[in-house]
CSV table of C-alpha atoms in Angstrom, one decimal:
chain,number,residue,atom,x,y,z
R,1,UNK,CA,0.0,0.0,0.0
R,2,UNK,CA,3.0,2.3,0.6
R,3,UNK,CA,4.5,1.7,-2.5
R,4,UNK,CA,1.2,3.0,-4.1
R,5,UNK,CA,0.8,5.8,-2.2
R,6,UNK,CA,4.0,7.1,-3.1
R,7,UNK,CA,3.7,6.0,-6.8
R,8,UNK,CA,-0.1,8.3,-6.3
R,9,UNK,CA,2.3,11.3,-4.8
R,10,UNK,CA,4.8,11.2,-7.9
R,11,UNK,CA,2.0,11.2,-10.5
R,12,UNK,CA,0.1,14.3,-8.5
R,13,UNK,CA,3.6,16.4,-8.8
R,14,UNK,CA,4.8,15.3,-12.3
R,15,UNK,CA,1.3,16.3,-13.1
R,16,UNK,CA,1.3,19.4,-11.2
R,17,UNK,CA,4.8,20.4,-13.0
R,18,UNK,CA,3.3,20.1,-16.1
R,19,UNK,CA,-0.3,21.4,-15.9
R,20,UNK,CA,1.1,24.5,-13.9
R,21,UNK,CA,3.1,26.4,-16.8
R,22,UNK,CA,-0.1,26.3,-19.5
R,23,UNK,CA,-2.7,27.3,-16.6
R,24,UNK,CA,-0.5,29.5,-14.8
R,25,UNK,CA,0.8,30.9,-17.0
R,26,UNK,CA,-1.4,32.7,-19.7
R,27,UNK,CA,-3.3,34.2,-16.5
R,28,UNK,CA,0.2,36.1,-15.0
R,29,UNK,CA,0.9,37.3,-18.7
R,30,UNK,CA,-3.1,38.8,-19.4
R,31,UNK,CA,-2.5,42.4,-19.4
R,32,UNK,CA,-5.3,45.5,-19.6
R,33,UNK,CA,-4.7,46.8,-22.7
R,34,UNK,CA,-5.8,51.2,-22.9
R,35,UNK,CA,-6.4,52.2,-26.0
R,36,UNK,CA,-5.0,55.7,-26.3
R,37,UNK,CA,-4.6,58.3,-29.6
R,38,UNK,CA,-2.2,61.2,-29.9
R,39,UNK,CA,-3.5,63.1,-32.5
R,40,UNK,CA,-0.5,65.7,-32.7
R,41,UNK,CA,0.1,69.2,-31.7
R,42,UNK,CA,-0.7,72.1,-33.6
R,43,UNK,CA,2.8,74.2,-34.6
R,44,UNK,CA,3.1,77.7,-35.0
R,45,UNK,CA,6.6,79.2,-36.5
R,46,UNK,CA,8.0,76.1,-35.6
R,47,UNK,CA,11.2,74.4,-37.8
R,48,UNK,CA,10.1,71.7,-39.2
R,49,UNK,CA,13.2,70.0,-37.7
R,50,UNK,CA,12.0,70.8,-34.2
R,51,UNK,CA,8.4,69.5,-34.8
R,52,UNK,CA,9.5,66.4,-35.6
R,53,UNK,CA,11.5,65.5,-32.6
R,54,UNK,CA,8.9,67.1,-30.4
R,55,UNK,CA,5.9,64.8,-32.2
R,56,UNK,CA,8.4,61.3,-32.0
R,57,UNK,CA,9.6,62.2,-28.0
R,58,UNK,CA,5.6,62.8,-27.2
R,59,UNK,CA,5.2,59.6,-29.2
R,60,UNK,CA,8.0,57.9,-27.6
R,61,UNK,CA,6.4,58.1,-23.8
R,62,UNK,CA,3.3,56.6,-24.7
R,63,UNK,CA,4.6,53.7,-27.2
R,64,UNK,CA,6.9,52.5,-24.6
R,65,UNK,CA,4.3,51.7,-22.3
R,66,UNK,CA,3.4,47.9,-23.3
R,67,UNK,CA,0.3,48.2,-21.5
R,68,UNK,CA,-0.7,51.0,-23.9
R,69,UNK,CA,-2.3,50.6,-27.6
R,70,UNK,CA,-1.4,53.6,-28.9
R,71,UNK,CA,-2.9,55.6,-32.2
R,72,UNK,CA,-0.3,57.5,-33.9
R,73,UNK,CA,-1.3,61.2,-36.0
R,74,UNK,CA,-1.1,59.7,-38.9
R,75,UNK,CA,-3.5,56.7,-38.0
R,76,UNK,CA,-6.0,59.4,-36.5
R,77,UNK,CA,-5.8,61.3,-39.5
R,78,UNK,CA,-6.4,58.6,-41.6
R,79,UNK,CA,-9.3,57.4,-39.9
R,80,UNK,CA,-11.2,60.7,-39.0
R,81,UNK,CA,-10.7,62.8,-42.3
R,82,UNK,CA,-8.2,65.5,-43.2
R,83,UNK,CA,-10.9,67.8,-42.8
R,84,UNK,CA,-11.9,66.7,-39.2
R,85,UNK,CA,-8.3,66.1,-38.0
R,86,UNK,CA,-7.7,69.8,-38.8
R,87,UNK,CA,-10.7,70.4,-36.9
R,88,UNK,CA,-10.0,68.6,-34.0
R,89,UNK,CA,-6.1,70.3,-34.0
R,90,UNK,CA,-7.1,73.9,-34.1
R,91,UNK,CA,-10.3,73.2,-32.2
R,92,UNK,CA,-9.4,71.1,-29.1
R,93,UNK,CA,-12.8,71.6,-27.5
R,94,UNK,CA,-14.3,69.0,-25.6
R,95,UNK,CA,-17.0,68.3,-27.9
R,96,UNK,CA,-14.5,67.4,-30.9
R,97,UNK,CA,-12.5,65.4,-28.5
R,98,UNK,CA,-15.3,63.1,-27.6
R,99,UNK,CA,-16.4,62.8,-31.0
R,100,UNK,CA,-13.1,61.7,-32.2
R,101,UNK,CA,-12.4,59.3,-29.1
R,102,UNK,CA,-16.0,57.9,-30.1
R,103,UNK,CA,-15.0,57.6,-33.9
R,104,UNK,CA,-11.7,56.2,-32.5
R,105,UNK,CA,-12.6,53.8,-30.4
R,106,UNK,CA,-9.9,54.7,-27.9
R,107,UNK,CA,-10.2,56.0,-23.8
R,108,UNK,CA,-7.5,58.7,-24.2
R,109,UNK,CA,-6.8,61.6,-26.4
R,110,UNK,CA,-3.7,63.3,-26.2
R,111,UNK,CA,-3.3,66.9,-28.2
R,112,UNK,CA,-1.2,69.8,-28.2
R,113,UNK,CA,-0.6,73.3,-29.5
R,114,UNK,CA,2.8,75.4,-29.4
R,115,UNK,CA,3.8,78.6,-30.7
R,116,UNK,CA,7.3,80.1,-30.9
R,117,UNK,CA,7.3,83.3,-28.6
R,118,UNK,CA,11.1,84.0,-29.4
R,119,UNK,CA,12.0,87.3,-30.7
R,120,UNK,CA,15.6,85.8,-30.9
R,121,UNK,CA,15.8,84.0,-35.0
R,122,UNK,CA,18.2,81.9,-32.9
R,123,UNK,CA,16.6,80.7,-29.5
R,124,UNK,CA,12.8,78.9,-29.9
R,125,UNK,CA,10.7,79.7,-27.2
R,126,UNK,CA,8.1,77.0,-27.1
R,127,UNK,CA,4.8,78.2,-25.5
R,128,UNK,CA,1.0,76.4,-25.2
R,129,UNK,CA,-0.4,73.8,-23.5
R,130,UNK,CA,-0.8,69.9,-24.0
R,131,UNK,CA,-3.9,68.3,-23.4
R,132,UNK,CA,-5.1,64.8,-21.9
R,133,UNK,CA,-8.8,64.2,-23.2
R,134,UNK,CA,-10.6,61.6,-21.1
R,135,UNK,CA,-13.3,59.6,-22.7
R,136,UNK,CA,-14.9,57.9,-19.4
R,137,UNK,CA,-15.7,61.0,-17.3
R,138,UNK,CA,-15.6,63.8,-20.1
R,139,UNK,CA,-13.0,65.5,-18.5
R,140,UNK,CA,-10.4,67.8,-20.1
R,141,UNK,CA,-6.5,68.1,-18.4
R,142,UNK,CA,-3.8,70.5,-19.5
R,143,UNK,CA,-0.6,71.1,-18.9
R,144,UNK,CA,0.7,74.6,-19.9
R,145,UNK,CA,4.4,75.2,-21.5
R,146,UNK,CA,6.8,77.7,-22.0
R,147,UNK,CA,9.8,76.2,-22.6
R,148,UNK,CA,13.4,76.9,-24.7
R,149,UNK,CA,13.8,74.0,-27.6
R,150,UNK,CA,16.3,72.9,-26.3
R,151,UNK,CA,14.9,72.2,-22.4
R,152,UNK,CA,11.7,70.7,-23.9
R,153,UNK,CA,12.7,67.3,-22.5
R,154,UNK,CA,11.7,68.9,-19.1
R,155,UNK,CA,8.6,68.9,-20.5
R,156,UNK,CA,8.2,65.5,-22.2
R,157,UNK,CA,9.3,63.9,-18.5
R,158,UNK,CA,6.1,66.3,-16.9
R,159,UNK,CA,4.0,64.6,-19.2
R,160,UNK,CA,5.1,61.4,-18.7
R,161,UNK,CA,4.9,61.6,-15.1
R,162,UNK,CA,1.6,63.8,-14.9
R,163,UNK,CA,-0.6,62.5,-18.1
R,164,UNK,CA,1.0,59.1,-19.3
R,165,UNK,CA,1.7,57.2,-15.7
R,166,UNK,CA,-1.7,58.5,-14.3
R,167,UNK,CA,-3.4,56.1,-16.8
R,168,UNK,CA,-1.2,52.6,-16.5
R,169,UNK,CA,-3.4,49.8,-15.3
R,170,UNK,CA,-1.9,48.9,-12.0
R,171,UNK,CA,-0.4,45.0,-12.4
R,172,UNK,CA,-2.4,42.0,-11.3
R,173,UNK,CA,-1.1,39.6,-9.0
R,174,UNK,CA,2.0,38.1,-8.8
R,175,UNK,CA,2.9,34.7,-10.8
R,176,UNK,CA,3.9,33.8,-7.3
R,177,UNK,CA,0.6,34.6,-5.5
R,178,UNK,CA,-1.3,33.0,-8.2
R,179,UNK,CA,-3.7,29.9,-6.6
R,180,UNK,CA,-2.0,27.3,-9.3
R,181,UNK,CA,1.5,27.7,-8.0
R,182,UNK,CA,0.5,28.1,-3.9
R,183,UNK,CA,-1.2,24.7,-4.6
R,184,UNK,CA,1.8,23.5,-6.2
R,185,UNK,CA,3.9,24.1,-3.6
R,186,UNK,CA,1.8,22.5,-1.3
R,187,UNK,CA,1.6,19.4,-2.6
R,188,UNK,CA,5.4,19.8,-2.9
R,189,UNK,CA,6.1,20.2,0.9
R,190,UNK,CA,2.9,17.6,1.7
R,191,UNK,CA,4.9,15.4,-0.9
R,192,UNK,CA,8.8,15.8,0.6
R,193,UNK,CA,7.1,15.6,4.3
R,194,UNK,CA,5.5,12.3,3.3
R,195,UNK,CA,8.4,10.9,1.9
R,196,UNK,CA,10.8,12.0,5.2
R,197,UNK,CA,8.2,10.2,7.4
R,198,UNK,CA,7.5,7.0,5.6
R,199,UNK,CA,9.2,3.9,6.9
R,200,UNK,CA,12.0,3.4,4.0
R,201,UNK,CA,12.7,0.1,2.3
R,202,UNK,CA,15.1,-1.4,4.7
R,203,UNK,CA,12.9,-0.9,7.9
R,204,UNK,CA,10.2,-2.6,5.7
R,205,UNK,CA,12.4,-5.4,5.4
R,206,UNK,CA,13.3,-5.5,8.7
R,207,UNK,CA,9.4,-5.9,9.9
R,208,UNK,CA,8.7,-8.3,7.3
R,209,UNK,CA,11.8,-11.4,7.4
R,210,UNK,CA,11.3,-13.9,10.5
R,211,UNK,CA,13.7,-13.8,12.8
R,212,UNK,CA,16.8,-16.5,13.2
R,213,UNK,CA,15.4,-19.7,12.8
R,214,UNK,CA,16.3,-21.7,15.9
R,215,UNK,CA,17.4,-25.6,15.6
């Protein structure tokens, strides 16, 4: 009966290693995807230089967030209308923001609008705001710059911290925690405990021969 036992023990943990990783697994790696649009910022006597690198660092924050489905200007644009997009740029109103997060399909709309205040040909002087549009409550946030070209990375780590990491779903429980690999465990200390306690082969022996036979 003992051998059984332990043979019903082995099978429970081989199975246990192998049932873990597929049912485990695909539950620690499930993430919330946000679907979020940046529909661009609207320039002003800006280089064309310096819009560029402003548009792909305000990319950059969201796109790096893997949690974070992100719409770029030129996928908005396709999919609302040149006509619209323009709208919705030089617009920015609430109204045309929840339209085009409706027509999207997305929960966040990020925006912008900067204008070069320098009177210096040399120095750019970035002033405006950038807004975070959100779909669930209706409500509008901004963040208002005035910023030298070359210090707009100040800027771009506000945003990150104040617009982008405000909106991360918060990470569900650990692999660790996870009921599949507690249980595992358990039957892995119920398994080494058994195995410590049980009578090994030579004390079965031991019970089992007759003693010296006696002439």
């Amino acid at each position: 009966m003992k051998k059984i036992g332990r043979a019903i023990l082995v099978f429970v943990l081989c199975h246990s290693l192998v049932v873990l990783p597929a049912f485990a697994g695909p539950h620690y790696q499930d993430k919330i995807i946000v679907n979020v649009a940046f529909a661009g910022v609207a320039f002003d006597d800006v280089g064309e230089r310096e819009q560029e690198k402003i548009l792909d660092d305000l990319l950059r924050i969201l796109q790096v967030e893997p949690t974070l489905n992100v719409m770029t200007p030129q996928d908005v644009r396709m999919r609302l209308g040149d006509e619209k997009y323009q709208e919705l740029l030089q617009s920015r109103s609430k109204q045309a923001l929840a339209e085009a997060a409706a027509t999207l399909g997305v929960e966040y709309v990020f925006i912008g609008t900067l204008v070069n205040q320098s009177r210096d040909p040399n120095k750019i002087l970035l002033s405006g705001h950038y807004y975070r549009f959100d779909r669930a409550t209706g409500a509008l946030f901004s963040i208002e710059i005035l910023k030298y070209f070359e210090s707009f990375h100040e800027e771009i780590i506000k945003i990150k911290r104040e617009f982008v990491a405000t909106i991360i779903p918060e990470a569900g429980g650990s692999f660790f925690t996870s009921w599949p690999v507690l249980l595992f465990f358990g039957l892995t200390i119920v398994g080494v405990m058994a195995l410590i306690l049980s009578p090994g082969k030579s004390s079965l022996e031991g019970q089992n021969n007759p003693g010296p036979i006696e002439n």
